[in-house]
């Protein structure tokens, strides 16, 4: 009965949604408003005026950079939320020895060999985000995954050294902080918060600022992923 | 001042930067985090006040991020409605001051820096939400304020807190998805995300059905955030279980963001004038009226004071939503001002309730009998809040409810005017019950009647708010005439 009513409700919501989707301007057609209004300018002039060859990077970091400033704050909020909820449990719990499973030497060897390459690839993705697909979010995920793999295989002691404890709260906030710093620098240089200088003479400064933001997002995102993993690991 | 043109950006950037560094600055010390939060919120409040003064002098103004002209970049648009950001900063500041002693006792020490960080992120999200002129930017700020809100409910560490937070999270996430879906559809229809530009591009050629579904999805999403009956089920637990300063912020401010979102949507659609909104308006009026009555009805049966206050929020949001739906000059002015007044009143009540719980450790009306004698100032603040929320003149609650009732008559729907008065009577009953318990009934626990006052850091914020409840009643004309031009502009296109 309950299942039937839930199904009925879902169908009831789906019908108008599907009907509306059917009447939306056809997806992918170059005639629709989504392609002829704002995004047209992004595609035509983005590479010249916004500082990066990759138009997606232009939009998320420059034209709509403030949205991304907010989004990295959402990601930061998630780590603070996890910390605020899990930390009390930490005190309540009676300290018990965590039984460590022995790690296979094959796995240990592979992770040790691969780790520098994974780190290098993560940095590559971060630094070339303004030219090719990728960027801070993607590269940061790779770095974060590396720290998590190290935690599991090499042990928490080794992994914790990758993100030193005193710097951890700063590194977690790295993405929003870099945004604010670069935003204020942009204010000083161009007269607008998150303004990036452009043109032949100053274009490289704008590109540099984009790269700095990408690094901030990467470092912050990676740290946040690893921190959340560690907190949930302790909770287990 | 050098930064004068940039203050509209800084009103969000300052608390944003201030909150993300809180755990790093505090280095585990709750006391340092508390002081830091007071500093950040004071600066934010000062900036917000200058913006309100500027809008009063010159009318609405914009800030273009990165220097990109709208619709290519993100625009902040500060109009008369955005003046609510100053109220957010003000109540946020008072909640942070109130938290100094409250958090020491109620929260585990390790959590306190994260608590302040989340509280400030929540306030940042709300300030951003009220000042942005861009649809997707609205969504980003909504996520900041929602995510931090869920965590703030869970942070109190009470037994049921995590369950309440989870319920809030699930419903909140679904409602956010509806809003996001709607924004996506509006983008597909217009190719733009800037509110003014979307409005200008919603011309007669736009297909009707997707537009109507988009507006319906957005309303649905925001109605969950505003806790309009029957989408209110997450609210009572979440607001009652959260730490009291958080309850004040959640109940006074966060639910208003749902209303605010609807207001922004109305601005877009009224200006565009392509769809007939009478069905939507009727739905809002009815749901508002039902919320008033049901919220009051449930509140009567609550013994837990915070639970009672939480249900009372549902009633009051009902008034605001009804005012929106009536869509006449008077009702819209009344609704907009009630957003502001209810924020003051409900924060007074929740802070006073928090102080009482902090001192006595009890939270039900039965246990708290006689507390008015033990804590005269707190009890007084609570009583002023109660009188205001019922809407007895000359307090803050009166004028706006009066305006909404006038609006009902102006719109030719006197029935709803009577529903409003009837609801006020209901609300009167349960607040009388509270005042009666606090002052006139024999104490169950004799020590409650001589418990002694709360510390100054708690008393000061709630007494300031209680005083404002009275002042806003006497000077009630000021907010009404302040908001009037915005409402007139909004209605101008539909000839209301």
XYZ file of C-alpha atoms in Angstrom:
732
model
C 0.000 0.000 0.000
C 2.719 2.409 1.038
C 4.788 1.446 -1.984
C 1.825 1.905 -4.294
C 1.119 5.384 -2.961
C 4.775 6.382 -3.278
C 4.793 5.121 -6.862
C 1.577 7.012 -7.574
C 3.069 10.197 -6.136
C 6.206 9.828 -8.231
C 4.173 9.298 -11.398
C 2.066 12.313 -10.486
C 5.177 14.485 -10.206
C 6.825 12.942 -13.264
C 3.972 13.661 -15.687
C 4.114 17.473 -15.600
C 7.924 17.401 -15.478
C 8.149 15.207 -18.572
C 5.499 17.216 -20.369
C 7.449 20.390 -19.621
C 10.724 18.832 -20.758
C 9.112 17.899 -24.047
C 8.235 21.525 -24.699
C 11.609 22.984 -23.744
C 13.749 24.273 -26.610
C 15.424 21.194 -28.190
C 18.648 20.288 -26.445
C 21.769 20.624 -28.565
C 20.208 22.782 -31.252
C 22.281 25.884 -31.959
C 19.132 27.986 -32.315
C 18.024 27.798 -28.680
C 18.381 30.640 -26.168
C 20.908 28.613 -24.186
C 23.305 28.858 -27.138
C 22.474 32.220 -28.612
C 22.490 34.599 -25.668
C 25.098 34.587 -22.907
C 27.101 31.552 -23.924
C 27.589 32.906 -27.431
C 29.809 35.643 -26.094
C 31.694 33.186 -23.895
C 32.477 31.052 -26.928
C 33.398 33.920 -29.225
C 35.425 36.098 -26.911
C 36.230 33.950 -23.882
C 39.697 32.913 -24.973
C 40.767 36.517 -25.613
C 39.169 38.397 -22.780
C 39.010 35.898 -19.916
C 42.573 34.649 -19.686
C 42.282 30.910 -20.381
C 42.183 28.848 -23.566
C 39.747 26.432 -21.948
C 36.336 28.143 -22.163
C 34.920 26.081 -19.295
C 37.682 27.436 -17.069
C 36.904 30.949 -18.298
C 33.298 30.594 -17.260
C 33.766 28.934 -13.874
C 36.735 31.003 -12.726
C 36.346 34.313 -14.487
C 32.896 35.194 -15.872
C 31.103 33.338 -13.077
C 34.023 33.146 -10.700
C 31.993 34.283 -7.727
C 29.746 31.222 -8.062
C 32.817 29.038 -7.783
C 33.942 31.112 -4.815
C 30.650 30.099 -3.205
C 30.903 26.480 -4.311
C 34.301 25.937 -2.739
C 32.775 27.414 0.415
C 30.043 24.758 0.215
C 32.767 22.092 0.048
C 34.517 23.687 3.006
C 31.199 23.739 4.888
C 30.942 19.991 4.401
C 34.248 19.297 6.151
C 33.349 21.634 9.021
C 29.957 19.930 9.307
C 31.583 16.493 9.494
C 34.075 17.756 12.077
C 31.359 19.378 14.188
C 29.241 16.225 14.232
C 31.920 13.548 14.588
C 34.331 15.202 17.024
C 32.122 14.754 20.086
C 31.782 11.059 19.435
C 35.545 10.943 19.509
C 35.505 11.949 23.173
C 32.660 9.711 24.174
C 34.156 6.621 22.669
C 36.348 4.504 24.893
C 39.738 4.258 23.278
C 40.140 0.855 21.763
C 43.004 -0.577 19.818
C 42.233 -0.620 16.151
C 43.047 -4.027 14.737
C 45.240 -3.409 11.723
C 44.924 -5.838 8.858
C 48.279 -6.854 7.414
C 48.881 -5.402 3.957
C 50.075 -7.563 1.101
C 53.647 -6.701 -0.019
C 52.463 -6.599 -3.630
C 49.962 -3.881 -2.802
C 52.541 -2.012 -0.737
C 55.029 -2.111 -3.619
C 52.494 -0.944 -6.190
C 51.289 1.971 -4.080
C 54.850 3.054 -3.227
C 55.855 2.932 -6.884
C 52.744 4.655 -8.176
C 52.475 7.382 -5.535
C 54.909 9.877 -7.108
C 53.278 9.426 -10.499
C 49.789 9.892 -9.085
C 50.969 13.065 -7.337
C 52.579 14.313 -10.538
C 49.458 13.609 -12.570
C 47.316 15.406 -9.959
C 49.542 18.473 -10.203
C 49.487 18.304 -13.998
C 45.689 18.270 -14.033
C 45.594 21.242 -11.667
C 48.185 23.331 -13.495
C 46.887 22.708 -17.010
C 43.253 23.302 -16.161
C 43.264 26.613 -18.017
C 44.459 24.951 -21.223
C 42.904 21.494 -21.279
C 40.072 19.640 -19.555
C 40.791 19.410 -15.842
C 41.504 21.969 -13.186
C 41.559 22.360 -9.439
C 38.516 20.257 -8.617
C 39.646 17.271 -10.692
C 43.306 17.477 -9.728
C 42.440 17.965 -6.070
C 40.377 14.801 -6.158
C 43.384 12.889 -7.501
C 45.623 14.261 -4.731
C 42.974 13.510 -2.113
C 42.603 9.969 -3.416
C 46.362 9.536 -3.157
C 46.313 10.531 0.531
C 43.388 8.183 1.158
C 45.140 5.272 -0.584
C 48.246 5.981 1.477
C 46.178 5.949 4.661
C 44.755 2.559 3.841
C 47.916 0.896 2.538
C 50.890 2.667 4.151
C 49.089 3.473 7.402
C 47.733 6.703 8.888
C 51.126 7.773 10.261
C 52.650 8.083 6.817
C 49.538 9.720 5.352
C 49.190 12.247 8.175
C 52.674 13.524 7.413
C 51.520 14.475 3.900
C 49.120 17.004 5.433
C 50.830 18.238 8.615
C 48.408 18.732 11.506
C 49.247 22.396 12.353
C 48.657 23.461 8.753
C 45.521 21.356 8.314
C 42.863 23.961 9.210
C 44.530 26.451 6.847
C 44.834 23.906 4.053
C 41.181 22.908 4.448
C 40.218 26.530 3.926
C 42.727 26.918 1.083
C 40.175 27.117 -1.732
C 37.917 29.888 -0.363
C 40.958 31.716 1.043
C 42.789 31.753 -2.302
C 39.608 32.966 -3.934
C 39.282 35.838 -1.476
C 42.980 36.706 -1.752
C 42.993 36.664 -5.554
C 39.617 38.418 -5.560
C 40.980 41.248 -3.440
C 44.157 41.366 -5.533
C 41.901 41.700 -8.566
C 40.087 44.509 -6.796
C 43.382 46.300 -6.274
C 44.515 45.809 -9.887
C 41.321 46.114 -11.929
C 38.922 47.799 -9.527
C 36.555 44.833 -9.304
C 36.436 41.945 -6.851
C 37.596 38.863 -8.791
C 38.569 41.029 -11.733
C 41.314 39.524 -13.885
C 43.500 41.848 -15.946
C 43.353 41.012 -19.646
C 44.872 42.236 -22.886
C 48.295 41.662 -24.411
C 50.327 43.447 -21.801
C 48.647 42.248 -18.620
C 47.097 39.024 -19.854
C 49.762 36.861 -18.221
C 48.864 38.313 -14.793
C 45.267 37.256 -15.331
C 46.367 33.760 -16.346
C 48.668 33.558 -13.319
C 45.765 34.488 -11.045
C 43.652 31.732 -12.613
C 46.436 29.211 -12.001
C 46.811 30.338 -8.380
C 43.093 29.794 -7.843
C 43.319 26.348 -9.469
C 46.140 25.412 -7.077
C 44.113 26.687 -4.119
C 41.089 24.649 -5.172
C 43.267 21.584 -5.725
C 45.089 21.761 -2.390
C 41.922 22.633 -0.474
C 39.811 19.968 -2.177
C 42.417 17.262 -1.652
C 42.870 18.157 2.027
C 39.132 18.218 2.611
C 38.643 14.779 1.034
C 41.443 13.296 3.101
C 40.202 14.996 6.308
C 36.669 13.716 5.885
C 38.041 10.249 5.224
C 40.190 10.362 8.360
C 37.337 11.539 10.558
C 35.026 8.817 9.263
C 37.818 6.250 9.598
C 38.234 7.133 13.288
C 34.497 7.007 13.758
C 34.292 3.453 12.429
C 36.064 56.105 1.474
C 38.179 54.191 -0.992
C 36.189 50.977 -0.699
C 32.781 52.653 -0.864
C 31.706 51.149 -4.202
C 32.876 47.705 -3.108
C 30.985 47.380 0.129
C 28.220 45.433 -1.545
C 30.763 42.728 -2.421
C 32.484 42.959 0.957
C 29.277 42.417 2.920
C 29.538 38.798 1.737
C 33.306 38.461 1.294
C 34.148 39.640 4.839
C 32.002 37.112 6.741
C 32.940 34.428 4.206
C 36.660 34.917 4.745
C 36.089 35.408 8.475
C 34.210 32.154 8.855
C 36.487 29.887 6.813
C 39.541 30.834 8.888
C 37.742 30.410 12.247
C 39.028 26.872 12.999
C 42.545 27.919 11.970
C 42.490 31.137 14.020
C 40.970 29.505 17.089
C 43.447 26.583 17.181
C 41.027 24.585 19.299
C 40.092 27.365 21.709
C 36.374 28.010 21.875
C 36.933 31.346 23.595
C 39.160 32.694 20.815
C 36.673 31.450 18.205
C 33.866 33.278 20.020
C 35.761 36.569 20.163
C 36.752 36.225 16.514
C 33.122 35.622 15.538
C 31.983 38.747 17.411
C 34.604 40.795 15.562
C 33.693 39.452 12.132
C 29.958 39.896 12.649
C 30.415 43.450 13.985
C 32.290 44.467 10.837
C 29.700 42.734 8.653
C 26.861 44.482 10.437
C 28.565 47.867 10.019
C 28.973 47.265 6.272
C 25.358 46.129 5.949
C 24.135 49.285 7.690
C 25.978 51.520 5.212
C 24.315 49.605 2.378
C 20.871 50.144 3.896
C 21.575 53.860 4.257
C 22.710 54.005 0.655
C 19.608 52.241 -0.676
C 17.424 54.592 1.354
C 19.163 57.564 -0.250
C 19.704 56.492 -3.833
C 17.450 53.489 -4.452
C 18.629 50.060 -5.663
C 22.226 49.666 -6.824
C 24.398 46.911 -8.292
C 27.858 45.404 -8.074
C 29.395 43.571 -11.026
C 31.792 40.792 -10.080
C 34.966 40.781 -12.108
C 33.726 43.882 -13.896
C 31.607 41.805 -16.300
C 28.396 43.577 -17.149
C 25.237 41.548 -16.551
C 24.100 39.139 -17.895
C 27.644 37.899 -18.651
C 28.924 38.044 -15.114
C 27.378 37.840 -11.683
C 25.519 40.842 -10.393
C 24.717 41.716 -6.807
C 21.594 43.828 -6.646
C 20.783 45.609 -3.420
C 17.174 46.746 -3.304
C 14.885 47.581 -0.388
C 14.146 43.897 0.239
C 17.887 43.243 0.496
C 17.939 45.485 3.564
C 17.035 42.279 5.373
C 20.749 41.469 5.149
C 21.356 44.062 7.869
C 18.824 42.279 10.094
C 20.622 38.999 9.384
C 23.962 40.502 10.379
C 22.419 42.124 13.472
C 20.631 39.038 14.777
C 23.681 36.984 13.811
C 25.868 39.272 15.910
C 23.509 39.003 18.881
C 23.314 35.205 18.500
C 27.099 35.023 18.475
C 27.317 37.171 21.633
C 24.653 35.026 23.270
C 26.607 31.898 22.321
C 29.729 32.908 24.264
C 28.468 31.555 27.588
C 25.828 29.268 26.134
C 28.263 27.241 24.026
C 30.651 26.747 26.966
C 27.960 24.868 28.806
C 25.910 23.274 26.057
C 28.541 22.087 23.583
C 31.604 19.924 23.911
C 34.722 22.149 23.857
C 36.199 20.536 20.743
C 33.137 21.441 18.738
C 32.912 25.117 19.656
C 35.247 26.550 16.940
C 33.377 24.525 14.328
C 30.096 25.716 15.790
C 31.047 29.369 15.289
C 32.403 28.595 11.855
C 29.121 26.961 10.800
C 27.013 29.709 12.353
C 28.916 32.389 10.443
C 28.809 30.388 7.210
C 25.066 30.143 7.672
C 24.785 33.909 8.117
C 27.076 34.502 5.128
C 24.877 32.297 2.991
C 21.784 34.218 4.014
C 23.354 37.627 3.417
C 24.476 36.467 -0.024
C 21.040 35.051 -0.738
C 19.358 38.364 -0.003
C 21.700 40.568 -2.035
C 22.387 38.525 -5.160
C 20.749 39.334 -8.462
C 21.693 36.099 -10.164
C 19.647 32.908 -10.132
C 22.467 30.403 -9.947
C 24.290 32.491 -7.382
C 21.111 32.289 -5.305
C 21.392 28.526 -5.441
C 25.041 28.576 -4.350
C 24.235 30.689 -1.301
C 21.191 28.551 -0.567
C 23.485 25.525 -0.411
C 25.915 27.267 1.951
C 23.109 28.237 4.300
C 21.282 24.900 4.052
C 24.322 22.688 4.556
C 25.525 24.693 7.542
C 21.941 24.715 8.872
C 21.698 20.915 8.851
C 24.990 20.625 10.709
C 24.016 23.292 13.254
C 20.942 21.268 14.199
C 23.065 18.150 14.732
C 25.754 19.974 16.688
C 23.803 20.214 19.955
C 24.601 16.574 20.732
C 21.165 15.799 22.160
C 19.889 12.292 21.609
C 17.448 13.036 18.841
C 19.493 15.837 17.263
C 21.025 13.728 14.533
C 17.688 12.262 13.522
C 16.129 15.740 13.359
C 19.088 17.007 11.343
C 18.812 14.067 8.980
C 15.112 14.687 8.389
C 15.928 18.337 7.736
C 18.751 17.295 5.394
C 16.632 14.955 3.284
C 13.751 17.390 2.848
C 16.123 20.301 2.384
C 18.096 18.478 -0.297
C 14.944 17.522 -2.200
C 13.706 21.107 -2.083
C 17.098 22.404 -3.255
C 16.873 20.028 -6.207
C 13.497 21.418 -7.162
C 14.904 24.934 -7.115
C 17.930 23.859 -9.160
C 15.703 22.115 -11.694
C 13.652 25.264 -12.010
C 16.758 27.423 -12.514
C 17.918 25.007 -15.212
C 14.578 25.227 -16.996
C 14.564 29.012 -16.825
C 18.065 28.978 -18.326
C 16.933 26.687 -21.130
C 14.045 29.068 -21.830
C 15.957 32.338 -21.691
C 19.669 31.550 -22.001
C 20.384 33.761 -19.014
C 20.796 33.512 -15.255
C 20.666 37.175 -14.311
C 17.296 37.847 -12.678
C 16.565 41.120 -14.438
C 17.693 39.677 -17.762
C 15.623 36.501 -17.325
C 12.657 38.704 -16.586
C 13.263 40.781 -19.712
C 13.655 37.693 -21.877
C 10.498 35.979 -20.660
C 8.438 37.290 -23.548
C 5.223 36.046 -25.050
C 7.150 33.685 -27.348
C 8.382 31.542 -24.463
C 6.595 28.158 -24.271
C 4.073 28.353 -21.439
C 4.052 24.851 -19.991
C 7.771 24.609 -19.155
C 7.623 28.088 -17.640
C 4.680 27.195 -15.437
C 6.320 23.940 -14.341
C 9.551 25.817 -13.610
C 7.697 28.339 -11.450
C 5.798 25.569 -9.695
C 9.010 23.654 -8.977
C 10.646 26.780 -7.599
C 7.653 27.570 -5.402
C 7.565 23.999 -4.129
C 11.260 24.071 -3.321
C 11.024 27.371 -1.482
C 7.859 26.317 0.342
C 9.803 23.451 1.931
C 12.510 25.901 3.011
C 9.858 28.238 4.401
C 8.060 25.334 6.133
C 4.630 26.113 4.711
C 1.994 23.549 5.726
C 2.006 20.606 4.727
C 5.738 20.799 3.981
C 6.589 21.857 7.531
C 7.247 18.431 9.035
C 10.999 18.930 9.303
C 10.753 22.191 11.209
C 9.497 21.533 14.768
C 12.140 18.936 15.685
C 14.985 20.741 13.974
C 14.214 24.118 15.529
C 13.445 22.753 18.983
C 16.542 20.552 19.258
C 19.164 22.940 17.846
C 21.181 25.020 20.359
C 19.031 28.033 21.311
C 21.043 30.763 19.511
C 20.865 28.542 16.436
C 17.117 28.145 16.900
C 16.852 31.924 16.945
C 18.763 32.127 13.679
C 16.950 29.191 12.054
C 13.478 30.277 13.076
C 13.945 34.002 12.756
C 16.039 34.076 9.596
C 16.600 30.796 7.748
C 12.925 29.985 7.092
C 12.562 33.517 5.717
C 14.956 32.613 2.941
C 12.229 30.402 1.490
C 9.899 33.391 1.526
C 12.639 35.555 0.095
C 13.188 33.146 -2.761
C 9.485 33.316 -3.590
C 9.612 37.103 -3.427
C 12.500 37.167 -5.920
C 10.604 34.797 -8.190
C 7.563 37.060 -8.042
C 9.750 40.038 -8.941
C 10.952 38.209 -12.051
C 7.528 37.048 -13.165
C 5.632 40.229 -12.357
C 8.085 42.258 -14.374
C 7.873 39.818 -17.264
C 4.074 39.649 -17.077
C 3.702 36.602 -19.333
C 1.865 34.129 -17.100
C -1.267 34.463 -15.073
C -0.295 33.914 -11.468
C -3.781 33.810 -9.990
C -3.730 30.023 -9.469
C -0.393 30.161 -7.706
C -1.585 33.102 -5.627
C -4.721 31.259 -4.581
C -2.682 28.224 -3.567
C -0.369 30.412 -1.501
C -3.251 32.230 0.201
C -4.943 28.976 1.178
C -1.762 27.253 2.309
C -0.878 30.390 4.256
C -4.238 30.420 5.988
C -3.989 26.693 6.774
C -0.447 27.174 8.098
C -1.630 29.931 10.430
C -4.359 27.787 11.909
C -2.523 24.446 11.980
C 0.681 25.943 13.404
C -1.302 27.606 16.167
C -3.357 24.471 16.737
C -0.305 22.232 17.220
C 1.426 24.844 19.354
C -1.412 24.768 21.879
C -0.668 21.140 22.701
C 3.071 21.553 23.217
C 4.538 21.502 26.683
C 8.150 22.019 25.550
C 8.660 25.780 25.167
C 11.008 25.511 22.200
C 8.620 23.122 20.458
C 5.846 25.663 20.984
C 7.972 28.460 19.539
C 8.834 26.258 16.563
C 5.169 25.641 15.748
C 4.507 29.339 16.167
C 7.030 29.955 13.376
C 4.860 27.888 11.043
C 1.897 30.141 11.864
C 3.887 33.274 11.238
C 5.321 32.094 7.950
C 1.697 31.393 7.090
C 0.920 35.103 7.551
C 3.777 36.066 5.259
C 2.895 33.556 2.554
C -0.729 34.624 2.709
C 0.381 38.238 2.283
C 2.407 37.248 -0.778
C -0.486 35.340 -2.274
C -2.992 38.154 -1.754
C -0.732 40.222 -4.025
C -2.138 43.612 -3.150
C -0.106 46.654 -2.199
C -1.001 46.489 1.504
C -0.591 42.750 1.887
C 2.817 42.729 0.213
C 4.070 45.587 2.367
C 2.698 43.831 5.438
C 4.279 40.521 4.441
C 7.695 42.056 3.716
C 7.722 43.913 7.015
C 6.534 40.844 8.877
C 9.570 38.991 7.500
C 11.632 41.580 9.331
C 9.532 41.927 12.489
C 9.046 38.227 12.986
C 12.823 37.816 12.768
C 13.216 40.213 15.710
C 10.366 38.749 17.733
C 11.188 35.085 17.247
C 14.865 35.653 18.027
C 13.855 37.408 21.256
C 11.700 34.454 22.213
C 14.239 31.768 21.332
C 17.110 33.592 23.047
C 14.989 34.079 26.172
C 13.956 30.425 26.076
C 17.630 29.522 25.655
C 18.597 31.597 28.692
C 15.865 29.962 30.764
C 16.948 26.462 29.711
C 20.583 27.415 30.308
C 19.878 28.491 33.890
C 17.265 25.961 34.988
C 17.956 22.921 32.843
C 14.216 22.462 32.317
C 12.362 23.038 29.083
C 8.688 22.213 29.634
C 6.037 24.684 30.734
C 5.147 22.448 33.672
C 8.699 22.333 35.002
C 9.236 26.023 34.392
C 6.268 27.301 36.405
C 7.227 30.408 38.321
C 10.401 31.082 36.365
C 9.200 34.628 35.708
C 9.922 35.424 39.357
C 13.308 33.723 39.305
C 14.465 35.452 36.124
C 12.509 38.720 35.966
C 14.387 40.303 33.046
C 14.376 37.180 30.892
C 10.734 36.597 31.752
C 10.000 40.204 30.806
C 11.731 39.814 27.438
C 9.765 36.632 26.854
C 6.490 38.391 27.729
C 7.245 41.294 25.381
C 8.043 38.779 22.650
C 4.781 36.958 23.343
C 2.707 40.152 23.184
C 4.457 41.175 19.973
C 3.944 37.884 18.235
C 0.237 37.881 18.999
C 0.160 41.310 17.418
C -1.214 43.432 20.232
C -0.568 47.145 19.646
C 1.786 48.951 20.177
C 4.267 46.130 19.535
C 6.125 45.132 16.381
C 3.725 42.374 15.404
C 0.688 44.592 15.121
C 1.194 46.865 12.136
C 2.322 44.249 9.661
C -0.485 41.859 10.501
C -2.869 44.775 10.260
C -1.505 45.562 6.814
C -1.902 41.954 5.682
C -5.507 42.008 6.916
C -6.090 45.319 5.118
C -4.587 43.702 2.049
C -7.110 40.879 2.276
C -9.940 43.403 2.230
C -8.234 45.390 -0.523
C -7.952 42.224 -2.621
C -11.643 41.591 -2.075
C -11.076 38.505 0.062
C -12.350 39.502 3.507
C -12.602 35.837 4.507
C -8.824 35.671 4.792
C -8.775 38.826 6.861
C -11.001 37.047 9.345
C -8.850 33.903 9.144
C -5.932 36.072 10.143
C -7.707 37.530 13.159
C -8.915 34.076 14.139
C -5.330 32.761 13.912
C -4.134 35.613 16.110
C -6.688 34.562 18.747
C -5.337 31.014 18.658
C -1.802 32.285 19.023
C -2.973 34.463 21.906
C -4.224 31.373 23.734
C -0.946 29.521 23.796
C 1.175 32.503 24.626
C -1.185 33.341 27.469
C -0.613 29.779 28.653
C 3.096 30.444 28.681
C 2.859 33.772 30.512
C 0.444 32.194 32.954
C 2.848 29.339 33.676
C 5.805 31.664 34.097
C 4.167 34.103 36.475
C 0.936 32.889 38.012
C 1.126 29.147 38.573
C 2.512 27.413 41.638
C 6.083 26.220 40.864
C 6.605 22.484 40.498
C 10.278 22.937 41.325
C 10.554 25.584 44.060
C 14.153 26.461 43.129
C 13.018 27.652 39.693
C 11.231 30.652 41.230
C 14.484 31.955 42.759
C 17.009 30.749 40.236
C 18.596 34.143 39.444
C 19.290 35.909 36.185
C 21.255 34.702 33.189
C 24.753 36.175 32.585
C 25.043 39.610 30.939
C 26.268 38.230 27.610
C 22.910 36.466 27.345
C 20.716 39.153 28.868
C 22.026 41.994 26.721
C 21.183 40.484 23.298
C 17.668 39.500 24.286
C 16.897 42.770 26.058
C 18.088 44.704 22.996
C 15.820 42.580 20.828
C 12.888 42.938 23.230
C 13.369 46.703 23.242
C 13.376 46.660 19.447
C 10.085 44.748 19.469
C 8.568 47.700 21.317
C 10.387 50.391 19.323
C 9.401 48.813 16.015
C 5.816 48.878 17.218
C 5.917 52.579 17.971
C 8.043 53.507 14.945
C 6.337 50.902 12.795
C 5.799 53.405 9.993
C 9.498 53.541 9.156
C 9.946 50.007 7.788
C 6.547 50.219 6.096
C 7.412 53.359 4.184
C 10.953 52.095 3.561
C 9.738 48.969 1.766
C 6.883 50.691 -0.068
C 8.810 51.813 -3.189
C 10.059 48.265 -3.776
C 6.550 46.851 -3.544
C 5.173 49.578 -5.781
C 7.852 48.855 -8.389
C 7.106 45.162 -8.151
C 3.379 45.622 -8.678
C 3.638 48.412 -11.245
C 3.656 46.053 -14.216
C 0.529 44.162 -13.225
C -1.379 47.329 -12.389
C -2.003 46.249 -8.773
